[in-house]
Amino acid sequence: MLKWLALLSLVSLNASAAPEATAPLSGQTFSSAYRAILERSLRIETQRRQIDASEARRLAQWGSLAPSLSFEVNQKQAGESPSVGPLNGAALTTTVNLFRSGADLAGIQAARENLRANREKLLNERQLVEEDALSALVTFIGRVRARQINEKIVQLRAESLRIAKERYDRGLLAMQEVDKVAIDLDNSRAKLIDAQAREAEGRALLKSALGHDAIAIEWPWKDSLVKSQDLDKGLFDLERRPDWRQLKASVEEQKGRRRQALGQLLPSLSFSASLGNSDLANSGRRDWGTLLTLSVPIFEGLRDYSNFQVQGLELQVAEYRLEALRRLAPAEVESLKENHRAARESALAREKTAKVSERLFSDNQQRFRLGRATVNELAFDQDRLLQSQLLEIEGWLNLHLTYARLCHGLGGFVVASSEVSLSCEPAEPIVR
C-alpha cells in the first residue's frame, strides 16, 4: 500500500512542479507579437515624419537656385503742383541669384546629408524598438513563469505542512518542526505576492507596447538561440551599423552648414528684371527695367559671423561623437559576443540544474512523507528547486536580450523568420 501511495505522490508532484505543463499556450505567438509591436511603434512613425520634414527642407534648398517671380500692384500719389491724382501701377518682377559664394550649393549638400542622416536614424530607431519589444515580451513571460513557480512552491509547502501535521498527530514529529514548515509556507506566500506584483508591472509594459497581453507563455526561439554560434563569429564592420552611418552623415551635414555660413559672409551677385505699367490709366505705356546687384556684407550686427562660429562648433561636436563611437564600438561588440556566448552556456546549464533539482526534491518529498527526511532537509530542497527554476527563467530571458544586442552591435535587425525561429539580417532601409 505504501508503494502505491509513494507512486501516486511522485506523479502528482511532477505534474505540479513543472511550470511548462501548466503554462497557458493560448494567445498570440511570440513571433507574431514581436512583429506586431514593431508595426505599431510610434518611435518609428515619428522618425518617418522627420524624414518627410528633411525632404521638405531639401526641396526648399533647391528652390534657392530657382528664379523668384512676383506680381506687384501699387498706388502712388504724385507731389506735383498743380496736384495730380493717385497713379495706379502694376509690375511683374523676377530675381535670379547668380552667385552667393557657394552658400546655396553648400546648403543643398547639407540638406541632402540631413536627409541621409534621418534615414539612417530610422534604421537605428528600428533596432531600439526591437530591443524594447523583446524586453517587454521576455520580461512578461519570465514574470508569469516566476509567478507560476512561486504558486507551485506554495502548493508544495502547503502539502508539506499537511504531512507534517499528520506526522505530529501520530506522535512522529515535534510541534516545533510543524511550526518551521508553517513559517516556510507563510514566507512562500509573501514571495508569491511579490511575484504577482512584478507580473502586473510586466503586463502593463507589454500592454503599452502590444496593446494586449494575450500571448503564449513559452520560449519558441530556444532552439534558434542555442544554435546561434555563428553570430558569435560575425565579422564586425562599422559601415554596417546605422548609428555609425548616421553620425557620418551628420558630420557631412555640419560641414555643409559651415560652408553655407561662410558663403553668407562673402559677396553675392543677383539679377532682377521687371515689366509693368506705372500708370494703369495710360494702358498704352509699358515700363521695363533690369538690375544687376553686387552685395558686399560689411556689418550686420555680427549675426552672420556668429552663425559661422556656431556652425564650426557644431561640426566639432559631430566629429567628437563620431570618434567616440569609433572608439567604443569594437570593444562593445567583443563584449557582446562574450556575453552572448556565456548567456547561451549559462541558460543550458541552468535548465539542466533545474531538472536535477526537481528530481531531487521529488525524492526528498517522498522520503519526508515516509519519515526518512527532516523538515530542514525538505526546506532546503524546496528552496533549491525554487532558485534553480527562477535562475533558469533568467537564463533564457538574458539569452534573448544578448542575442538582440549582439545582432544590433553587428549592424543587423532581429527578424522572426518563422513562428519558432529568428535570424539576424542586414539593416536594410525600411520599406514605406
Tab-separated table of N, CA, C and O in Angstrom, residues 183-232:
chain	number	residue	atom	x	y	z
A	183	ILE	N	6.012	28.376	8.932
A	183	ILE	CA	6.713	29.629	8.650
A	183	ILE	C	7.209	29.651	7.205
A	183	ILE	O	7.100	30.676	6.511
A	184	ASP	N	7.764	28.532	6.751
A	184	ASP	CA	8.211	28.452	5.357
A	184	ASP	C	7.048	28.689	4.396
A	184	ASP	O	7.220	29.339	3.353
A	185	LEU	N	5.879	28.174	4.724
A	185	LEU	CA	4.702	28.378	3.880
A	185	LEU	C	4.314	29.844	3.846
A	185	LEU	O	4.005	30.403	2.773
A	186	ASP	N	4.337	30.516	4.997
A	186	ASP	CA	3.997	31.940	5.037
A	186	ASP	C	5.001	32.757	4.227
A	186	ASP	O	4.618	33.699	3.513
A	187	ASN	N	6.282	32.406	4.334
A	187	ASN	CA	7.295	33.124	3.544
A	187	ASN	C	7.084	32.918	2.044
A	187	ASN	O	7.273	33.834	1.242
A	188	SER	N	6.705	31.698	1.674
A	188	SER	CA	6.451	31.418	0.256
A	188	SER	C	5.257	32.213	-0.244
A	188	SER	O	5.255	32.699	-1.390
A	189	ARG	N	4.238	32.363	0.580
A	189	ARG	CA	3.078	33.172	0.186
A	189	ARG	C	3.460	34.635	0.008
A	189	ARG	O	2.955	35.312	-0.904
A	190	ALA	N	4.359	35.125	0.877
A	190	ALA	CA	4.820	36.506	0.724
A	190	ALA	C	5.597	36.675	-0.582
A	190	ALA	O	5.442	37.675	-1.297
A	191	LYS	N	6.439	35.689	-0.912
A	191	LYS	CA	7.177	35.743	-2.173
A	191	LYS	C	6.217	35.670	-3.362
A	191	LYS	O	6.465	36.294	-4.402
A	192	LEU	N	5.155	34.923	-3.226
A	192	LEU	CA	4.170	34.844	-4.302
A	192	LEU	C	3.512	36.194	-4.539
A	192	LEU	O	3.289	36.596	-5.690
A	193	ILE	N	3.216	36.913	-3.461
A	193	ILE	CA	2.627	38.245	-3.615
A	193	ILE	C	3.583	39.168	-4.359
A	193	ILE	O	3.172	39.938	-5.248
A	194	ASP	N	4.876	39.100	-4.017
A	194	ASP	CA	5.864	39.917	-4.731
A	194	ASP	C	5.931	39.532	-6.210
A	194	ASP	O	6.041	40.398	-7.084
A	195	ALA	N	5.878	38.230	-6.486
A	195	ALA	CA	5.924	37.764	-7.877
A	195	ALA	C	4.697	38.240	-8.653
A	195	ALA	O	4.795	38.597	-9.835
A	196	GLN	N	3.544	38.259	-7.998
A	196	GLN	CA	2.326	38.749	-8.658
A	196	GLN	C	2.426	40.238	-8.964
A	196	GLN	O	1.963	40.691	-10.018
A	197	ALA	N	3.044	40.995	-8.050
A	197	ALA	CA	3.220	42.435	-8.295
A	197	ALA	C	4.159	42.671	-9.474
A	197	ALA	O	3.900	43.530	-10.330
A	198	ARG	N	5.246	41.907	-9.545
A	198	ARG	CA	6.182	42.052	-10.671
A	198	ARG	C	5.524	41.633	-11.978
A	198	ARG	O	5.770	42.233	-13.029
A	199	GLU	N	4.687	40.614	-11.925
A	199	GLU	CA	3.969	40.207	-13.136
A	199	GLU	C	3.032	41.313	-13.607
A	199	GLU	O	2.906	41.567	-14.816
A	200	ALA	N	2.377	41.995	-12.675
A	200	ALA	CA	1.482	43.096	-13.050
A	200	ALA	C	2.251	44.217	-13.735
A	200	ALA	O	1.769	44.817	-14.709
A	201	GLU	N	3.461	44.501	-13.245
A	201	GLU	CA	4.288	45.524	-13.895
A	201	GLU	C	4.665	45.095	-15.310
A	201	GLU	O	4.606	45.895	-16.248
A	202	GLY	N	5.072	43.838	-15.456
A	202	GLY	CA	5.410	43.338	-16.785
A	202	GLY	C	4.216	43.327	-17.719
A	202	GLY	O	4.343	43.604	-18.915
A	203	ARG	N	3.041	43.042	-17.185
A	203	ARG	CA	1.824	43.033	-18.002
A	203	ARG	C	1.506	44.433	-18.509
A	203	ARG	O	1.118	44.621	-19.668
A	204	ALA	N	1.677	45.428	-17.632
A	204	ALA	CA	1.419	46.812	-18.045
A	204	ALA	C	2.393	47.239	-19.139
A	204	ALA	O	2.002	47.914	-20.104
A	205	LEU	N	3.652	46.850	-19.006
A	205	LEU	CA	4.654	47.187	-20.028
A	205	LEU	C	4.300	46.546	-21.368
A	205	LEU	O	4.402	47.181	-22.429
A	206	LEU	N	3.875	45.290	-21.340
A	206	LEU	CA	3.526	44.608	-22.585
A	206	LEU	C	2.285	45.218	-23.224
A	206	LEU	O	2.225	45.401	-24.446
A	207	LYS	N	1.280	45.542	-22.415
A	207	LYS	CA	0.064	46.155	-22.969
A	207	LYS	C	0.379	47.490	-23.623
A	207	LYS	O	-0.209	47.843	-24.655
A	208	SER	N	1.295	48.241	-23.034
A	208	SER	CA	1.677	49.521	-23.621
A	208	SER	C	2.324	49.335	-24.989
A	208	SER	O	2.094	50.126	-25.906
A	209	ALA	N	3.125	48.284	-25.135
A	209	ALA	CA	3.838	48.052	-26.391
A	209	ALA	C	2.981	47.328	-27.420
A	209	ALA	O	3.018	47.656	-28.609
A	210	LEU	N	2.207	46.334	-26.967
A	210	LEU	CA	1.470	45.457	-27.885
A	210	LEU	C	-0.008	45.804	-27.986
A	210	LEU	O	-0.641	45.532	-29.000
A	211	GLY	N	-0.562	46.388	-26.933
A	211	GLY	CA	-1.991	46.696	-26.919
A	211	GLY	C	-2.809	45.671	-26.171
A	211	GLY	O	-3.986	45.911	-25.875
A	212	HIS	N	-2.226	44.521	-25.850
A	212	HIS	CA	-2.898	43.484	-25.077
A	212	HIS	C	-1.830	42.578	-24.477
A	212	HIS	O	-0.627	42.770	-24.719
A	213	ASP	N	-2.255	41.612	-23.688
A	213	ASP	CA	-1.299	40.702	-23.059
A	213	ASP	C	-1.629	39.240	-23.339
A	213	ASP	O	-1.145	38.344	-22.636
A	214	ALA	N	-2.448	39.005	-24.364
A	214	ALA	CA	-2.852	37.628	-24.692
A	214	ALA	C	-1.798	36.989	-25.576
A	214	ALA	O	-1.949	36.900	-26.803
A	215	ILE	N	-0.711	36.549	-24.974
A	215	ILE	CA	0.351	35.880	-25.717
A	215	ILE	C	0.638	34.522	-25.082
A	215	ILE	O	0.308	34.275	-23.920
A	216	ALA	N	1.242	33.661	-25.863
A	216	ALA	CA	1.603	32.331	-25.367
A	216	ALA	C	2.798	32.445	-24.425
A	216	ALA	O	3.787	33.100	-24.748
A	217	ILE	N	2.688	31.802	-23.265
A	217	ILE	CA	3.769	31.854	-22.277
A	217	ILE	C	4.737	30.709	-22.569
A	217	ILE	O	4.654	29.619	-21.991
A	218	GLU	N	5.660	30.961	-23.493
A	218	GLU	CA	6.612	29.934	-23.905
A	218	GLU	C	7.837	30.606	-24.520
A	218	GLU	O	7.810	31.802	-24.831
A	219	TRP	N	8.903	29.820	-24.683
A	219	TRP	CA	10.139	30.300	-25.299
A	219	TRP	C	10.297	29.617	-26.668
A	219	TRP	O	11.043	28.661	-26.801
A	220	PRO	N	9.655	30.114	-27.721
A	220	PRO	CA	9.700	29.415	-29.015
A	220	PRO	C	11.041	29.540	-29.731
A	220	PRO	O	11.312	28.806	-30.677
A	221	TRP	N	11.885	30.491	-29.326
A	221	TRP	CA	13.149	30.714	-30.014
A	221	TRP	C	14.316	29.981	-29.352
A	221	TRP	O	15.478	30.222	-29.689
A	222	LYS	N	14.027	29.104	-28.405
A	222	LYS	CA	15.106	28.448	-27.668
A	222	LYS	C	16.070	27.712	-28.584
A	222	LYS	O	17.289	27.865	-28.478
A	223	ASP	N	15.544	26.895	-29.501
A	223	ASP	CA	16.418	26.114	-30.380
A	223	ASP	C	17.284	27.020	-31.253
A	223	ASP	O	18.474	26.759	-31.451
A	224	SER	N	16.689	28.084	-31.791
A	224	SER	CA	17.458	29.000	-32.630
A	224	SER	C	18.546	29.705	-31.831
A	224	SER	O	19.665	29.913	-32.316
A	225	LEU	N	18.236	30.077	-30.608
A	225	LEU	CA	19.215	30.761	-29.768
A	225	LEU	C	20.360	29.831	-29.378
A	225	LEU	O	21.516	30.251	-29.310
A	226	VAL	N	20.031	28.572	-29.115
A	226	VAL	CA	21.077	27.612	-28.764
A	226	VAL	C	22.020	27.388	-29.948
A	226	VAL	O	23.220	27.163	-29.773
A	227	LYS	N	21.482	27.486	-31.158
A	227	LYS	CA	22.282	27.249	-32.363
A	227	LYS	C	22.856	28.543	-32.950
A	227	LYS	O	23.254	28.555	-34.114
A	228	SER	N	22.897	29.595	-32.173
A	228	SER	CA	23.310	30.906	-32.699
A	228	SER	C	24.808	31.140	-32.574
A	228	SER	O	25.252	32.282	-32.442
A	229	GLN	N	25.609	30.067	-32.626
A	229	GLN	CA	27.056	30.235	-32.506
A	229	GLN	C	27.644	31.064	-33.645
A	229	GLN	O	28.657	31.736	-33.469
A	230	ASP	N	27.012	31.015	-34.826
A	230	ASP	CA	27.550	31.765	-35.965
A	230	ASP	C	27.562	33.264	-35.686
A	230	ASP	O	28.438	33.986	-36.187
A	231	LEU	N	26.599	33.731	-34.915
A	231	LEU	CA	26.556	35.159	-34.613
A	231	LEU	C	27.753	35.571	-33.765
A	231	LEU	O	28.231	36.704	-33.871
A	232	ASP	N	28.230	34.645	-32.930
A	232	ASP	CA	29.422	34.949	-32.119
A	232	ASP	C	30.644	35.194	-32.986
A	232	ASP	O	31.576	35.901	-32.578
